[in-house]
Short mmCIF file of C-alpha atoms in Angstrom, two decimals:
data_model
loop_
_atom_site.label_atom_id
_atom_site.label_comp_id
_atom_site.label_asym_id
_atom_site.label_seq_id
_atom_site.Cartn_x
_atom_site.Cartn_y
_atom_site.Cartn_z
CA MET A 22 0.00 0.00 0.00
CA LYS A 23 1.21 3.50 -0.72
CA GLU A 24 0.97 4.61 2.89
CA GLU A 25 3.54 1.95 3.69
CA THR A 26 5.83 2.92 0.82
CA THR A 27 8.72 5.18 1.79
CA ILE A 28 10.95 6.62 -0.91
CA LEU A 29 14.37 8.11 -0.21
CA ILE A 30 15.49 10.88 -2.59
CA VAL A 31 19.26 11.39 -2.53
CA ASP A 32 20.60 14.42 -4.41
CA ASP A 33 22.87 17.32 -3.48
CA ASP A 34 20.58 19.69 -5.42
CA GLU A 35 17.74 20.78 -3.12
CA GLU A 36 15.59 21.97 -6.02
CA ILE A 37 15.71 18.53 -7.65
CA ARG A 38 14.89 16.82 -4.35
CA ASN A 39 11.91 19.08 -3.83
CA LEU A 40 10.68 18.79 -7.43
CA ILE A 41 10.67 15.00 -7.36
CA GLY A 42 9.16 15.09 -3.89
CA ILE A 43 6.17 17.17 -5.00
CA TYR A 44 5.19 14.66 -7.68
CA LEU A 45 5.71 11.59 -5.53
CA LYS A 46 3.91 13.09 -2.57
CA ASN A 47 0.90 13.67 -4.82
CA GLU A 48 0.91 9.89 -5.46
CA GLY A 49 0.63 9.24 -1.74
CA TYR A 50 4.19 8.07 -1.05
CA THR A 51 6.02 8.83 2.18
CA LEU A 52 9.26 10.68 1.46
CA ARG A 53 12.69 10.99 3.04
CA TYR A 54 15.50 13.18 1.78
CA ALA A 55 19.30 13.06 1.87
CA CYS A 56 21.83 15.43 0.29
CA ASN A 57 24.77 13.00 0.10
CA GLY A 58 25.65 9.33 0.21
CA ASN A 59 26.66 9.15 3.86
CA GLU A 60 23.44 10.79 4.95
CA ALA A 61 21.49 8.33 2.79
CA LEU A 62 23.18 5.31 4.37
CA GLU A 63 22.36 6.58 7.85
CA MET A 64 18.75 7.15 6.80
CA ILE A 65 18.49 3.59 5.48
CA LYS A 66 19.76 2.24 8.81
CA GLU A 67 17.03 4.09 10.70
CA THR A 68 14.07 3.84 8.31
CA ALA A 69 12.43 1.08 6.28
CA ILE A 70 13.00 2.39 2.75
CA SER A 71 11.00 0.94 -0.14
CA LEU A 72 12.90 2.59 -3.01
CA VAL A 73 15.91 4.88 -3.43
CA ILE A 74 16.26 7.62 -6.04
CA LEU A 75 20.01 8.21 -6.14
CA ASP A 76 22.03 10.92 -7.86
CA LEU A 77 25.20 9.66 -9.55
CA MET A 78 27.37 12.74 -9.02
CA MET A 79 27.52 13.98 -5.43
CA PRO A 80 30.33 15.43 -3.33
CA GLY A 81 31.90 13.01 -0.88
CA LEU A 82 30.40 9.57 -1.31
CA ASP A 83 29.13 9.50 -4.90
CA GLY A 84 26.16 7.57 -6.22
CA VAL A 85 28.11 4.54 -7.39
CA SER A 86 29.86 4.10 -4.02
CA THR A 87 26.58 4.66 -2.19
CA CYS A 88 24.86 2.05 -4.37
CA VAL A 89 27.62 -0.46 -3.60
CA GLU A 90 27.17 0.09 0.15
CA ILE A 91 23.38 -0.23 -0.06
CA ARG A 92 23.61 -3.47 -2.02
CA LYS A 93 25.76 -5.09 0.67
CA GLN A 94 22.66 -5.50 2.84
CA HIS A 95 19.53 -4.27 1.05
CA TYR A 96 17.46 -5.21 -2.01
CA MET A 97 15.09 -2.29 -2.44
CA PRO A 98 14.96 -0.93 -6.02
CA ILE A 99 17.39 1.88 -6.88
CA LEU A 100 16.70 4.46 -9.59
CA MET A 101 19.89 6.29 -10.58
CA LEU A 102 19.84 9.91 -11.77
CA THR A 103 22.75 11.28 -13.75
CA ALA A 104 23.77 14.42 -15.62
CA LYS A 105 26.44 12.40 -17.43
CA THR A 106 25.69 11.29 -20.97
CA GLY A 107 28.33 8.61 -21.52
CA ASP A 108 27.07 5.03 -21.73
CA LEU A 109 30.00 3.79 -19.63
CA ASP A 110 29.00 6.09 -16.77
CA LEU A 111 25.43 4.89 -16.95
CA MET A 112 26.40 1.24 -17.16
CA GLN A 113 28.63 1.60 -14.13
CA GLY A 114 25.59 2.39 -12.01
CA ILE A 115 23.69 -0.61 -13.38
CA THR A 116 26.70 -2.88 -12.85
CA VAL A 117 26.98 -2.08 -9.13
CA GLY A 118 23.30 -2.70 -8.47
CA ALA A 119 21.05 0.10 -9.74
CA ASP A 120 17.81 -1.18 -11.29
CA ASP A 121 17.17 1.69 -13.68
CA TYR A 122 18.51 5.13 -14.55
CA MET A 123 17.36 8.48 -15.93
CA ARG A 124 19.35 11.29 -17.46
CA LYS A 125 19.04 14.86 -16.24
CA PRO A 126 17.15 16.97 -17.12
CA PHE A 127 14.14 14.70 -16.76
CA ASN A 128 10.37 14.90 -16.75
CA PRO A 129 9.13 14.46 -13.14
CA LEU A 130 6.11 12.57 -14.47
CA GLU A 131 8.43 10.01 -16.04
CA VAL A 132 10.26 9.66 -12.73
CA THR A 133 6.92 8.87 -11.11
CA LEU A 134 6.14 6.24 -13.75
CA ARG A 135 9.58 4.64 -13.31
CA VAL A 136 9.09 4.55 -9.54
CA LYS A 137 5.70 2.84 -9.89
CA SER A 138 7.13 0.31 -12.34
CA LEU A 139 10.09 -0.56 -10.11
CA LEU A 140 7.93 -0.93 -7.02
CA ARG A 141 5.45 -3.13 -8.87
CA ARG A 142 8.27 -5.31 -10.22
CA TYR A 143 9.79 -5.78 -6.78
CA ARG A 144 6.44 -6.55 -5.19
CA ASP A 145 5.47 -9.04 -7.87
CA TYR A 146 8.85 -10.69 -8.21
CA GLY A 147 10.49 -9.74 -4.92
CA ALA A 148 13.82 -11.30 -4.05
CA LEU A 149 12.50 -13.23 -1.07
CA LYS A 150 8.87 -14.05 -1.88
CA GLU A 151 8.11 -17.47 -0.52
CA LYS A 152 5.98 -18.41 -3.51
CA ASN A 153 8.90 -17.89 -5.84
CA SER A 154 9.76 -21.32 -7.23
CA ASN A 155 13.31 -20.11 -7.86
CA LEU A 156 13.97 -19.63 -4.16
CA PHE A 157 16.23 -22.24 -2.56
CA ARG A 158 17.55 -22.64 0.98
CA TYR A 159 20.37 -24.70 2.43
CA LYS A 160 21.25 -24.31 6.11
CA ASP A 161 21.43 -20.50 6.53
CA LEU A 162 21.98 -19.79 2.83
CA THR A 163 19.13 -18.38 0.74
CA VAL A 164 19.60 -18.29 -3.02
CA ASP A 165 17.13 -16.65 -5.41
CA ILE A 166 17.88 -17.85 -8.93
CA ALA A 167 15.56 -15.34 -10.61
CA SER A 168 17.02 -12.21 -9.00
CA ARG A 169 20.53 -13.71 -8.72
CA GLN A 170 20.78 -12.81 -5.05
CA CYS A 171 22.31 -14.71 -2.16
CA LEU A 172 21.88 -14.25 1.58
CA LYS A 173 23.77 -15.84 4.41
CA GLY A 174 21.47 -15.40 7.37
CA ASP A 175 20.25 -11.86 6.79
CA GLN A 176 23.48 -10.63 5.20
CA ALA A 177 23.91 -10.21 1.45
CA VAL A 178 26.73 -12.16 -0.16
CA ARG A 179 28.20 -10.49 -3.22
CA LEU A 180 29.12 -13.08 -5.82
CA THR A 181 30.52 -12.86 -9.33
CA PRO A 182 28.33 -14.31 -12.09
CA LYS A 183 30.40 -17.51 -12.23
CA GLU A 184 30.40 -17.89 -8.43
CA PHE A 185 26.65 -17.44 -8.38
CA GLY A 186 26.28 -19.94 -11.22
CA ILE A 187 28.28 -22.55 -9.31
CA LEU A 188 26.33 -22.00 -6.09
CA SER A 189 23.04 -22.16 -7.99
CA PHE A 190 24.05 -25.46 -9.60
CA PHE A 191 24.97 -26.89 -6.21
CA ILE A 192 21.80 -25.73 -4.49
CA ARG A 193 19.61 -27.13 -7.28
CA ASN A 194 21.35 -30.47 -6.80
CA GLN A 195 21.69 -30.64 -3.04
CA HIS A 196 23.42 -33.72 -1.60
CA GLN A 197 24.50 -34.94 -5.04
CA VAL A 198 28.17 -35.40 -5.86
CA LEU A 199 28.97 -33.15 -8.83
CA SER A 200 32.07 -33.65 -10.93
CA LEU A 201 34.26 -30.81 -12.16
CA GLU A 202 33.08 -31.54 -15.70
CA GLN A 203 29.41 -31.34 -14.70
CA ILE A 204 29.97 -28.04 -12.90
CA TYR A 205 31.90 -26.52 -15.79
CA GLU A 206 29.43 -27.55 -18.48
CA ALA A 207 26.47 -26.30 -16.41
CA VAL A 208 27.98 -22.92 -15.53
CA TRP A 209 30.24 -22.11 -18.49
CA GLN A 210 27.90 -23.72 -21.04
CA GLU A 211 30.90 -25.21 -22.85
CA GLU A 212 32.32 -28.68 -23.28
CA ALA A 213 34.74 -29.43 -20.46
CA PHE A 214 38.38 -29.75 -21.50
CA GLU A 215 41.32 -29.28 -19.12
CA ILE A 216 39.12 -27.25 -16.79
CA GLU A 217 40.12 -28.59 -13.37
CA ASN A 218 42.06 -25.52 -12.23
CA VAL A 219 39.42 -23.10 -13.51
CA VAL A 220 36.61 -24.72 -11.53
CA MET A 221 38.72 -25.24 -8.42
CA VAL A 222 39.81 -21.60 -8.30
CA HIS A 223 36.20 -20.41 -8.52
CA ILE A 224 35.08 -22.85 -5.82
CA THR A 225 37.90 -21.63 -3.58
CA LYS A 226 36.77 -18.02 -4.01
CA LEU A 227 33.14 -19.03 -3.43
CA ARG A 228 34.09 -20.80 -0.22
CA GLU A 229 35.89 -17.67 0.98
CA LYS A 230 32.61 -15.79 0.72
CA ILE A 231 30.11 -18.27 2.17
CA GLU A 232 32.08 -20.48 4.56
CA ASN A 233 32.77 -19.57 8.18
CA ASP A 234 36.07 -21.43 7.84
CA PRO A 235 37.04 -21.91 4.17
CA ARG A 236 39.74 -24.41 5.17
CA ASN A 237 37.14 -26.57 6.89
CA PRO A 238 34.06 -26.06 4.68
CA SER A 239 30.61 -26.94 5.96
CA TYR A 240 28.70 -26.08 2.76
CA ILE A 241 30.69 -27.18 -0.28
CA LYS A 242 32.49 -30.39 0.65
CA THR A 243 35.15 -32.13 -1.39
CA VAL A 244 34.46 -35.76 -2.30
CA TRP A 245 37.95 -36.98 -3.11
CA GLY A 246 38.33 -38.45 -6.56
CA ARG A 247 34.75 -37.61 -7.52
CA GLY A 248 34.05 -33.88 -7.17
CA TYR A 249 32.08 -31.74 -4.74
CA ARG A 250 28.82 -31.92 -2.83
CA LEU A 251 26.60 -29.35 -1.11
#
């Protein structure tokens, strides 16, 4: 419901914050404001935020760095605003976790439409909806195949695409012994040939991120001479 939807607008330009705020307030959303990245992170700690509108270029902690910090623990949608026109600058925001972006100057009505679309998408296909058939759990790990997100307890685990692919393959095949060839062909989508070191290096890095003690793993166990098992 809109009365339960709180949007955080983060921009060092007060006029932009207020302009966006006017349109979103008319839609019934609850609003919070921050003028820099550090202030935004503190606000998120104290308030349940449903969506973040985040400026890319801000003094101090910029939008990209702020997005990285948010994504370490939170999955609310992030709409990035930028005055930059280069595709590389825009893609950087998407790469670190932004869901959508808009170039300045923008039409406030379009911002409103983007906000509604992102909120609807997250509500319908939210990262942790129990009815999601792509949601898997093993011990205190939660893996959502659809949104490519992983939690250990309530903490986000940041994985590379290959690390996530390996973990997904394991969690879909819990308790089965998987050979290096099976893992490689499932994740890399190529025929396995002299791939032992490649797979082992990625599993080592994955263990470093999910295991309490990577040297004595409790999730991904080695089955000597055969492969690995979750």
